[in-house]
PDB file of C-alpha atoms in Angstrom:
ATOM      1  CA  MET A   1     110.680 -34.516  78.199  1.00  0.00           C
ATOM      2  CA  ASN A   2     111.480 -36.543  75.247  1.00  0.00           C
ATOM      3  CA  GLN A   3     112.431 -34.402  72.237  1.00  0.00           C
ATOM      4  CA  ASN A   4     110.564 -36.463  69.805  1.00  0.00           C
ATOM      5  CA  LYS A   5     107.264 -36.053  71.792  1.00  0.00           C
ATOM      6  CA  THR A   6     107.820 -32.371  71.932  1.00  0.00           C
ATOM      7  CA  ASP A   7     108.458 -32.078  68.226  1.00  0.00           C
ATOM      8  CA  ARG A   8     105.318 -34.143  67.486  1.00  0.00           C
ATOM      9  CA  ARG A   9     103.121 -31.918  69.725  1.00  0.00           C
ATOM     10  CA  GLN A  10     104.364 -28.919  68.081  1.00  0.00           C
ATOM     11  CA  PHE A  11     103.829 -30.385  64.640  1.00  0.00           C
ATOM     12  CA  LEU A  12     100.300 -31.235  65.572  1.00  0.00           C
ATOM     13  CA  ALA A  13      99.579 -27.808  67.059  1.00  0.00           C
ATOM     14  CA  GLY A  14     100.984 -26.190  63.898  1.00  0.00           C
ATOM     15  CA  THR A  15      98.934 -28.527  61.655  1.00  0.00           C
ATOM     16  CA  MET A  16      95.687 -27.876  63.589  1.00  0.00           C
ATOM     17  CA  GLY A  17      96.455 -24.069  63.519  1.00  0.00           C
ATOM     18  CA  ALA A  18      97.095 -24.147  59.764  1.00  0.00           C
ATOM     19  CA  ALA A  19      93.778 -26.125  59.269  1.00  0.00           C
ATOM     20  CA  VAL A  20      91.869 -23.592  61.277  1.00  0.00           C
ATOM     21  CA  ALA A  21      93.426 -20.706  59.457  1.00  0.00           C
ATOM     22  CA  LEU A  22      92.692 -22.417  56.145  1.00  0.00           C
ATOM     23  CA  GLY A  23      89.058 -22.954  57.136  1.00  0.00           C
ATOM     24  CA  VAL A  24      88.673 -19.274  58.044  1.00  0.00           C
ATOM     25  CA  THR A  25      90.278 -18.208  54.854  1.00  0.00           C
ATOM     26  CA  GLN A  26      88.007 -20.488  52.852  1.00  0.00           C
ATOM     27  CA  ARG A  27      84.898 -19.210  54.628  1.00  0.00           C
ATOM     28  CA  VAL A  28      86.059 -15.508  53.998  1.00  0.00           C
ATOM     29  CA  GLN A  29      86.710 -16.426  50.363  1.00  0.00           C
ATOM     30  CA  SER A  30      83.444 -18.144  49.987  1.00  0.00           C
ATOM     31  CA  ALA A  31      81.658 -15.042  51.448  1.00  0.00           C
ATOM     32  CA  ASP A  32      83.506 -12.739  49.149  1.00  0.00           C
ATOM     33  CA  SER A  33      82.557 -14.962  46.142  1.00  0.00           C
ATOM     34  CA  LYS A  34      78.907 -14.339  46.681  1.00  0.00           C
ATOM     35  CA  PRO A  35      77.478 -11.925  43.983  1.00  0.00           C
ATOM     36  CA  LYS A  36      77.404  -8.448  45.331  1.00  0.00           C
ATOM     37  CA  GLN A  37      74.137  -6.562  45.308  1.00  0.00           C
ATOM     38  CA  GLN A  38      73.939  -4.239  42.295  1.00  0.00           C
ATOM     39  CA  PHE A  39      72.440  -0.776  42.222  1.00  0.00           C
ATOM     40  CA  TYR A  40      69.945   0.275  39.595  1.00  0.00           C
ATOM     41  CA  GLU A  41      69.024   3.596  38.122  1.00  0.00           C
ATOM     42  CA  LEU A  42      65.657   3.743  36.449  1.00  0.00           C
ATOM     43  CA  ARG A  43      65.466   6.774  34.184  1.00  0.00           C
ATOM     44  CA  ILE A  44      62.254   7.971  32.549  1.00  0.00           C
ATOM     45  CA  TYR A  45      62.695  10.310  29.710  1.00  0.00           C
ATOM     46  CA  ARG A  46      59.416  12.283  29.494  1.00  0.00           C
ATOM     47  CA  THR A  47      58.816  13.502  25.999  1.00  0.00           C
ATOM     48  CA  PRO A  48      55.830  15.408  24.487  1.00  0.00           C
ATOM     49  CA  SER A  49      55.586  13.639  21.178  1.00  0.00           C
ATOM     50  CA  ALA A  50      56.529  10.773  18.953  1.00  0.00           C
ATOM     51  CA  ASP A  51      58.925  12.971  17.062  1.00  0.00           C
ATOM     52  CA  LYS A  52      60.871  13.843  20.278  1.00  0.00           C
ATOM     53  CA  GLN A  53      60.734  10.238  21.445  1.00  0.00           C
ATOM     54  CA  ALA A  54      62.585   9.317  18.242  1.00  0.00           C
ATOM     55  CA  ILE A  55      65.237  11.935  18.999  1.00  0.00           C
ATOM     56  CA  ILE A  56      65.668  10.652  22.548  1.00  0.00           C
ATOM     57  CA  SER A  57      65.873   7.080  21.220  1.00  0.00           C
ATOM     58  CA  ASN A  58      68.469   8.009  18.717  1.00  0.00           C
ATOM     59  CA  TYR A  59      70.545   9.571  21.500  1.00  0.00           C
ATOM     60  CA  LEU A  60      70.279   6.492  23.567  1.00  0.00           C
ATOM     61  CA  GLU A  61      71.174   4.119  20.805  1.00  0.00           C
ATOM     62  CA  GLN A  62      73.969   6.196  19.238  1.00  0.00           C
ATOM     63  CA  ALA A  63      75.408   8.021  22.194  1.00  0.00           C
ATOM     64  CA  LEU A  64      74.542   6.945  25.723  1.00  0.00           C
ATOM     65  CA  LEU A  65      74.513   3.283  25.451  1.00  0.00           C
ATOM     66  CA  PRO A  66      77.791   3.017  23.555  1.00  0.00           C
ATOM     67  CA  ALA A  67      79.419   5.308  26.211  1.00  0.00           C
ATOM     68  CA  LEU A  68      78.074   3.168  29.085  1.00  0.00           C
ATOM     69  CA  LYS A  69      79.450   0.165  27.337  1.00  0.00           C
ATOM     70  CA  ARG A  70      82.819   1.784  27.112  1.00  0.00           C
ATOM     71  CA  ALA A  71      82.545   2.530  30.796  1.00  0.00           C
ATOM     72  CA  GLY A  72      82.011  -1.119  31.479  1.00  0.00           C
ATOM     73  CA  ILE A  73      78.209  -0.883  31.974  1.00  0.00           C
ATOM     74  CA  THR A  74      76.282  -3.369  29.985  1.00  0.00           C
ATOM     75  CA  GLN A  75      72.873  -5.082  30.127  1.00  0.00           C
ATOM     76  CA  VAL A  76      71.190  -1.662  29.826  1.00  0.00           C
ATOM     77  CA  GLY A  77      67.491  -1.970  29.063  1.00  0.00           C
ATOM     78  CA  VAL A  78      65.436   0.581  27.080  1.00  0.00           C
ATOM     79  CA  PHE A  79      61.548   0.265  26.968  1.00  0.00           C
ATOM     80  CA  LYS A  80      58.419   1.937  26.123  1.00  0.00           C
ATOM     81  CA  GLN A  81      54.935   1.432  27.231  1.00  0.00           C
ATOM     82  CA  ILE A  82      52.607  -0.901  25.473  1.00  0.00           C
ATOM     83  CA  ASP A  83      49.161   0.254  24.189  1.00  0.00           C
ATOM     84  CA  VAL A  84      49.392   3.740  25.734  1.00  0.00           C
ATOM     85  CA  GLU A  85      49.062   6.181  22.852  1.00  0.00           C
ATOM     86  CA  ASP A  86      49.540   9.454  24.876  1.00  0.00           C
ATOM     87  CA  ASP A  87      52.676   8.486  26.743  1.00  0.00           C
ATOM     88  CA  HIS A  88      55.870   8.789  24.703  1.00  0.00           C
ATOM     89  CA  SER A  89      58.189   8.267  27.629  1.00  0.00           C
ATOM     90  CA  LEU A  90      61.242   6.038  27.427  1.00  0.00           C
ATOM     91  CA  TYR A  91      62.231   3.747  30.336  1.00  0.00           C
ATOM     92  CA  VAL A  92      66.056   3.183  30.743  1.00  0.00           C
ATOM     93  CA  LEU A  93      67.251   0.498  33.302  1.00  0.00           C
ATOM     94  CA  ILE A  94      71.067   0.999  34.046  1.00  0.00           C
ATOM     95  CA  PRO A  95      72.720  -1.560  36.368  1.00  0.00           C
ATOM     96  CA  PHE A  96      75.799  -0.513  38.451  1.00  0.00           C
ATOM     97  CA  ASN A  97      78.140  -2.642  40.263  1.00  0.00           C
ATOM     98  CA  SER A  98      78.770  -0.033  43.001  1.00  0.00           C
ATOM     99  CA  LEU A  99      77.724   3.383  44.161  1.00  0.00           C
ATOM    100  CA  GLU A 100      81.153   4.559  43.180  1.00  0.00           C
ATOM    101  CA  GLN A 101      80.526   3.579  39.545  1.00  0.00           C
ATOM    102  CA  PHE A 102      77.113   5.405  39.661  1.00  0.00           C
ATOM    103  CA  SER A 103      78.452   8.530  41.152  1.00  0.00           C
ATOM    104  CA  SER A 104      81.373   8.798  38.788  1.00  0.00           C
ATOM    105  CA  LEU A 105      79.257   8.326  35.602  1.00  0.00           C
ATOM    106  CA  ASN A 106      78.806  12.076  34.834  1.00  0.00           C
ATOM    107  CA  ASP A 107      82.496  12.631  35.134  1.00  0.00           C
ATOM    108  CA  VAL A 108      83.219   9.719  32.786  1.00  0.00           C
ATOM    109  CA  LEU A 109      80.688  11.031  30.177  1.00  0.00           C
ATOM    110  CA  GLU A 110      82.158  14.474  30.361  1.00  0.00           C
ATOM    111  CA  THR A 111      85.602  13.319  29.241  1.00  0.00           C
ATOM    112  CA  ASP A 112      84.234  10.831  26.639  1.00  0.00           C
ATOM    113  CA  GLU A 113      84.714  12.537  23.247  1.00  0.00           C
ATOM    114  CA  LYS A 114      82.928   9.925  21.156  1.00  0.00           C
ATOM    115  CA  TYR A 115      79.932  10.379  23.421  1.00  0.00           C
ATOM    116  CA  HIS A 116      79.785  14.170  22.807  1.00  0.00           C
ATOM    117  CA  GLN A 117      80.200  13.775  19.124  1.00  0.00           C
ATOM    118  CA  ALA A 118      77.337  11.304  18.953  1.00  0.00           C
ATOM    119  CA  ALA A 119      75.111  13.336  21.119  1.00  0.00           C
ATOM    120  CA  ALA A 120      75.715  16.689  19.369  1.00  0.00           C
ATOM    121  CA  GLU A 121      72.196  16.857  17.807  1.00  0.00           C
ATOM    122  CA  TYR A 122      70.603  15.938  21.228  1.00  0.00           C
ATOM    123  CA  PHE A 123      72.414  18.723  22.908  1.00  0.00           C
ATOM    124  CA  SER A 124      71.638  21.247  20.064  1.00  0.00           C
ATOM    125  CA  PHE A 125      67.948  21.655  20.874  1.00  0.00           C
ATOM    126  CA  PRO A 126      67.086  25.128  22.258  1.00  0.00           C
ATOM    127  CA  LYS A 127      65.201  25.543  25.609  1.00  0.00           C
ATOM    128  CA  GLU A 128      62.111  26.652  23.700  1.00  0.00           C
ATOM    129  CA  SER A 129      61.943  23.190  22.180  1.00  0.00           C
ATOM    130  CA  PRO A 130      63.893  20.696  24.223  1.00  0.00           C
ATOM    131  CA  ALA A 131      64.361  17.141  23.352  1.00  0.00           C
ATOM    132  CA  PHE A 132      62.604  16.064  26.483  1.00  0.00           C
ATOM    133  CA  THR A 133      60.277  17.502  29.155  1.00  0.00           C
ATOM    134  CA  ARG A 134      62.164  16.131  32.145  1.00  0.00           C
ATOM    135  CA  ILE A 135      64.128  13.110  33.194  1.00  0.00           C
ATOM    136  CA  GLU A 136      62.988  11.224  36.221  1.00  0.00           C
ATOM    137  CA  SER A 137      65.628   9.319  38.008  1.00  0.00           C
ATOM    138  CA  ARG A 138      65.112   6.588  40.712  1.00  0.00           C
ATOM    139  CA  LEU A 139      67.969   4.832  42.454  1.00  0.00           C
ATOM    140  CA  MET A 140      67.591   1.357  43.890  1.00  0.00           C
ATOM    141  CA  LYS A 141      69.535  -1.304  45.710  1.00  0.00           C
ATOM    142  CA  ALA A 142      69.135  -4.952  44.574  1.00  0.00           C
ATOM    143  CA  PHE A 143      67.520  -7.400  46.923  1.00  0.00           C
ATOM    144  CA  LYS A 144      69.751  -9.961  48.677  1.00  0.00           C
ATOM    145  CA  GLY A 145      67.532 -12.727  47.236  1.00  0.00           C
ATOM    146  CA  MET A 146      68.305 -11.627  43.755  1.00  0.00           C
ATOM    147  CA  PRO A 147      71.569  -9.549  43.931  1.00  0.00           C
ATOM    148  CA  GLN A 148      72.157  -9.394  40.137  1.00  0.00           C
ATOM    149  CA  LEU A 149      70.055  -8.543  37.167  1.00  0.00           C
ATOM    150  CA  LYS A 150      68.956 -11.454  35.064  1.00  0.00           C
ATOM    151  CA  THR A 151      68.184 -11.182  31.367  1.00  0.00           C
ATOM    152  CA  PRO A 152      65.185 -13.222  30.085  1.00  0.00           C
ATOM    153  CA  GLU A 153      65.956 -16.650  28.638  1.00  0.00           C
ATOM    154  CA  GLY A 154      64.964 -17.624  25.110  1.00  0.00           C
ATOM    155  CA  LYS A 155      64.444 -15.517  22.027  1.00  0.00           C
ATOM    156  CA  GLY A 156      63.080 -12.044  22.490  1.00  0.00           C
ATOM    157  CA  PRO A 157      61.563  -9.573  22.326  1.00  0.00           C
ATOM    158  CA  HIS A 158      59.687 -10.484  25.551  1.00  0.00           C
ATOM    159  CA  VAL A 159      56.890  -8.599  27.397  1.00  0.00           C
ATOM    160  CA  PHE A 160      57.792  -6.869  30.589  1.00  0.00           C
ATOM    161  CA  GLU A 161      56.024  -5.835  33.607  1.00  0.00           C
ATOM    162  CA  LEU A 162      57.283  -3.130  35.861  1.00  0.00           C
ATOM    163  CA  ARG A 163      55.755  -3.081  39.251  1.00  0.00           C
ATOM    164  CA  THR A 164      56.019  -0.718  42.259  1.00  0.00           C
ATOM    165  CA  TYR A 165      54.811  -1.552  45.804  1.00  0.00           C
ATOM    166  CA  GLU A 166      54.392   1.374  48.119  1.00  0.00           C
ATOM    167  CA  SER A 167      54.204   1.119  51.795  1.00  0.00           C
ATOM    168  CA  HIS A 168      52.855   3.549  54.426  1.00  0.00           C
ATOM    169  CA  ASN A 169      55.995   3.437  56.624  1.00  0.00           C
ATOM    170  CA  GLU A 170      59.663   2.390  56.388  1.00  0.00           C
ATOM    171  CA  LYS A 171      59.279  -0.595  58.660  1.00  0.00           C
ATOM    172  CA  LEU A 172      56.523  -2.184  56.473  1.00  0.00           C
ATOM    173  CA  ALA A 173      58.547  -1.510  53.329  1.00  0.00           C
ATOM    174  CA  LYS A 174      61.502  -3.408  54.831  1.00  0.00           C
ATOM    175  CA  LEU A 175      59.168  -6.282  55.809  1.00  0.00           C
ATOM    176  CA  LYS A 176      57.910  -6.557  52.205  1.00  0.00           C
ATOM    177  CA  VAL A 177      61.527  -6.766  50.929  1.00  0.00           C
ATOM    178  CA  ASP A 178      62.088  -9.478  53.605  1.00  0.00           C
ATOM    179  CA  MET A 179      59.061 -11.236  52.238  1.00  0.00           C
ATOM    180  CA  PHE A 180      60.447 -11.375  48.672  1.00  0.00           C
ATOM    181  CA  ASN A 181      63.956 -12.471  50.139  1.00  0.00           C
ATOM    182  CA  SER A 182      62.266 -15.174  52.293  1.00  0.00           C
ATOM    183  CA  GLY A 183      60.459 -17.069  49.584  1.00  0.00           C
ATOM    184  CA  GLU A 184      58.418 -14.907  47.291  1.00  0.00           C
ATOM    185  CA  ILE A 185      61.175 -14.561  44.666  1.00  0.00           C
ATOM    186  CA  GLU A 186      61.621 -18.350  44.630  1.00  0.00           C
ATOM    187  CA  ILE A 187      57.883 -18.841  43.972  1.00  0.00           C
ATOM    188  CA  MET A 188      57.925 -16.325  41.196  1.00  0.00           C
ATOM    189  CA  GLU A 189      60.878 -18.141  39.608  1.00  0.00           C
ATOM    190  CA  ASP A 190      59.170 -21.431  40.167  1.00  0.00           C
ATOM    191  CA  VAL A 191      56.046 -20.377  38.093  1.00  0.00           C
ATOM    192  CA  GLN A 192      58.125 -18.828  35.331  1.00  0.00           C
ATOM    193  CA  LEU A 193      57.353 -15.168  36.075  1.00  0.00           C
ATOM    194  CA  ALA A 194      61.055 -14.661  35.191  1.00  0.00           C
ATOM    195  CA  PRO A 195      62.146 -11.806  37.294  1.00  0.00           C
ATOM    196  CA  VAL A 196      64.616  -9.382  35.862  1.00  0.00           C
ATOM    197  CA  PHE A 197      65.568  -7.437  38.958  1.00  0.00           C
ATOM    198  CA  PHE A 198      64.213  -6.414  42.429  1.00  0.00           C
ATOM    199  CA  GLY A 199      65.143  -3.070  43.782  1.00  0.00           C
ATOM    200  CA  GLU A 200      64.665  -1.429  47.128  1.00  0.00           C
ATOM    201  CA  MET A 201      64.044   2.360  46.452  1.00  0.00           C
ATOM    202  CA  LEU A 202      66.814   4.415  47.903  1.00  0.00           C
ATOM    203  CA  ILE A 203      65.926   7.744  46.081  1.00  0.00           C
ATOM    204  CA  GLY A 204      62.885   8.527  43.991  1.00  0.00           C
ATOM    205  CA  GLY A 205      59.184   9.424  44.139  1.00  0.00           C
ATOM    206  CA  ASP A 206      56.635   7.756  46.297  1.00  0.00           C
ATOM    207  CA  VAL A 207      58.968   6.308  48.864  1.00  0.00           C
ATOM    208  CA  PRO A 208      59.084   4.132  50.725  1.00  0.00           C
ATOM    209  CA  ASN A 209      58.582   1.584  47.925  1.00  0.00           C
ATOM    210  CA  LEU A 210      60.189  -1.300  46.048  1.00  0.00           C
ATOM    211  CA  THR A 211      60.244  -1.815  42.305  1.00  0.00           C
ATOM    212  CA  TYR A 212      60.670  -4.909  40.308  1.00  0.00           C
ATOM    213  CA  MET A 213      60.374  -6.262  36.740  1.00  0.00           C
ATOM    214  CA  LEU A 214      59.012  -9.510  35.375  1.00  0.00           C
ATOM    215  CA  SER A 215      59.176 -10.970  31.918  1.00  0.00           C
ATOM    216  CA  ALA A 216      57.417 -13.449  29.617  1.00  0.00           C
ATOM    217  CA  PRO A 217      57.304 -14.557  25.885  1.00  0.00           C
ATOM    218  CA  SER A 218      53.851 -13.028  25.564  1.00  0.00           C
ATOM    219  CA  ARG A 219      51.112 -11.133  27.445  1.00  0.00           C
ATOM    220  CA  ALA A 220      49.020 -14.379  27.566  1.00  0.00           C
ATOM    221  CA  ALA A 221      51.853 -16.368  28.910  1.00  0.00           C
ATOM    222  CA  HIS A 222      52.539 -13.751  31.515  1.00  0.00           C
ATOM    223  CA  GLU A 223      48.862 -13.839  32.851  1.00  0.00           C
ATOM    224  CA  LYS A 224      49.153 -17.711  32.868  1.00  0.00           C
ATOM    225  CA  HIS A 225      52.269 -17.382  35.038  1.00  0.00           C
ATOM    226  CA  TRP A 226      50.484 -15.003  37.426  1.00  0.00           C
ATOM    227  CA  ASP A 227      47.708 -17.477  37.848  1.00  0.00           C
ATOM    228  CA  GLY A 228      50.300 -20.125  38.727  1.00  0.00           C
ATOM    229  CA  PHE A 229      51.698 -17.727  41.400  1.00  0.00           C
ATOM    230  CA  ARG A 230      48.338 -16.947  42.933  1.00  0.00           C
ATOM    231  CA  ALA A 231      47.502 -20.673  43.245  1.00  0.00           C
ATOM    232  CA  HIS A 232      50.993 -21.791  44.360  1.00  0.00           C
ATOM    233  CA  PRO A 233      50.626 -23.505  47.769  1.00  0.00           C
ATOM    234  CA  LYS A 234      53.658 -21.755  49.237  1.00  0.00           C
ATOM    235  CA  TRP A 235      52.199 -18.383  48.380  1.00  0.00           C
ATOM    236  CA  GLU A 236      48.825 -19.455  49.768  1.00  0.00           C
ATOM    237  CA  LYS A 237      50.553 -19.981  53.071  1.00  0.00           C
ATOM    238  CA  MET A 238      52.999 -16.947  52.969  1.00  0.00           C
ATOM    239  CA  LYS A 239      50.340 -14.315  52.223  1.00  0.00           C
ATOM    240  CA  THR A 240      48.403 -15.288  55.429  1.00  0.00           C
ATOM    241  CA  MET A 241      51.415 -14.763  57.724  1.00  0.00           C
ATOM    242  CA  ASP A 242      50.694 -12.133  60.362  1.00  0.00           C
ATOM    243  CA  LYS A 243      54.214 -10.826  59.940  1.00  0.00           C
ATOM    244  CA  TYR A 244      53.659  -9.613  56.314  1.00  0.00           C
ATOM    245  CA  LYS A 245      50.043  -8.321  56.745  1.00  0.00           C
ATOM    246  CA  GLY A 246      49.489  -4.795  55.607  1.00  0.00           C
ATOM    247  CA  THR A 247      52.961  -4.202  54.082  1.00  0.00           C
ATOM    248  CA  VAL A 248      51.761  -2.850  50.770  1.00  0.00           C
ATOM    249  CA  SER A 249      49.445   0.163  50.555  1.00  0.00           C
ATOM    250  CA  LYS A 250      49.489   0.781  46.717  1.00  0.00           C
ATOM    251  CA  ILE A 251      50.476  -1.271  43.628  1.00  0.00           C
ATOM    252  CA  THR A 252      51.368   0.500  40.333  1.00  0.00           C
ATOM    253  CA  ASN A 253      52.303  -1.427  37.118  1.00  0.00           C
ATOM    254  CA  TRP A 254      53.368  -0.808  33.618  1.00  0.00           C
ATOM    255  CA  TYR A 255      53.535  -3.169  30.663  1.00  0.00           C
ATOM    256  CA  LEU A 256      56.651  -2.389  28.593  1.00  0.00           C
ATOM    257  CA  GLU A 257      58.273  -3.691  25.320  1.00  0.00           C
ATOM    258  CA  PRO A 258      62.025  -3.283  24.574  1.00  0.00           C
ATOM    259  CA  LEU A 259      63.355  -1.169  21.769  1.00  0.00           C
ATOM    260  CA  PRO A 260      65.422  -3.131  19.173  1.00  0.00           C
ATOM    261  CA  TYR A 261      68.811  -1.959  20.603  1.00  0.00           C
ATOM    262  CA  SER A 262      67.956  -2.746  24.197  1.00  0.00           C
ATOM    263  CA  ALA A 263      70.434  -5.220  25.843  1.00  0.00           C
ATOM    264  CA  ILE A 264      67.422  -6.661  27.675  1.00  0.00           C
ATOM    265  CA  GLN A 265      65.079  -8.350  25.092  1.00  0.00           C
TER     266      GLN A 265
END
């Protein structure tokens, strides 16, 4: 066989192999470049009075949030309920990039001297008069359709609605998550409901459920955006699909406002 032809075939084979390998590498890199799904901890500090709420708020502002920032955890939201006089709870939304980051947080705080100095007053309250009644904690995984938390656009503070959808079994709960990923999130964004996060509940009360947060410049604007959602032609079609019927057994919602130092405004 002619040596030139052999060399040419080997060159073409090598070139094609390199192209295939390059294509595979690019696809892998493309897949890796997609935003990873975050994890969210929603903490609810239950406090018996406005005075104790102020103590918890000071702890969050002066101790916990700065320590989280030093640990590389930003975009932490701190909220309280609107127009609910007898509830002094504070709602804290903490985004994590991985379960490892979440599971190591207590160890990180334990070795943070600045944190302990700033939290000295908070830790000094006796058991007869603690700073809080209890801390409720819920762990969620972000939806594929919105894998990363989004802060509201425009000048704050905004009004926030926190919503929980319960399902009466795990299969239906997953179907409701699929409904959001398959178009409901896009509809919400289209009508300016401005979602902040969507989370599938991994650990918490009232499971199985999902929880998400919406935002708006005002309560009136938020209601207008909901009207737009209910009238959206894609939602009109989606809500009648047999696949998604009966996925939600109970809806609970809270209207919240951010505290001045909240990273989510």
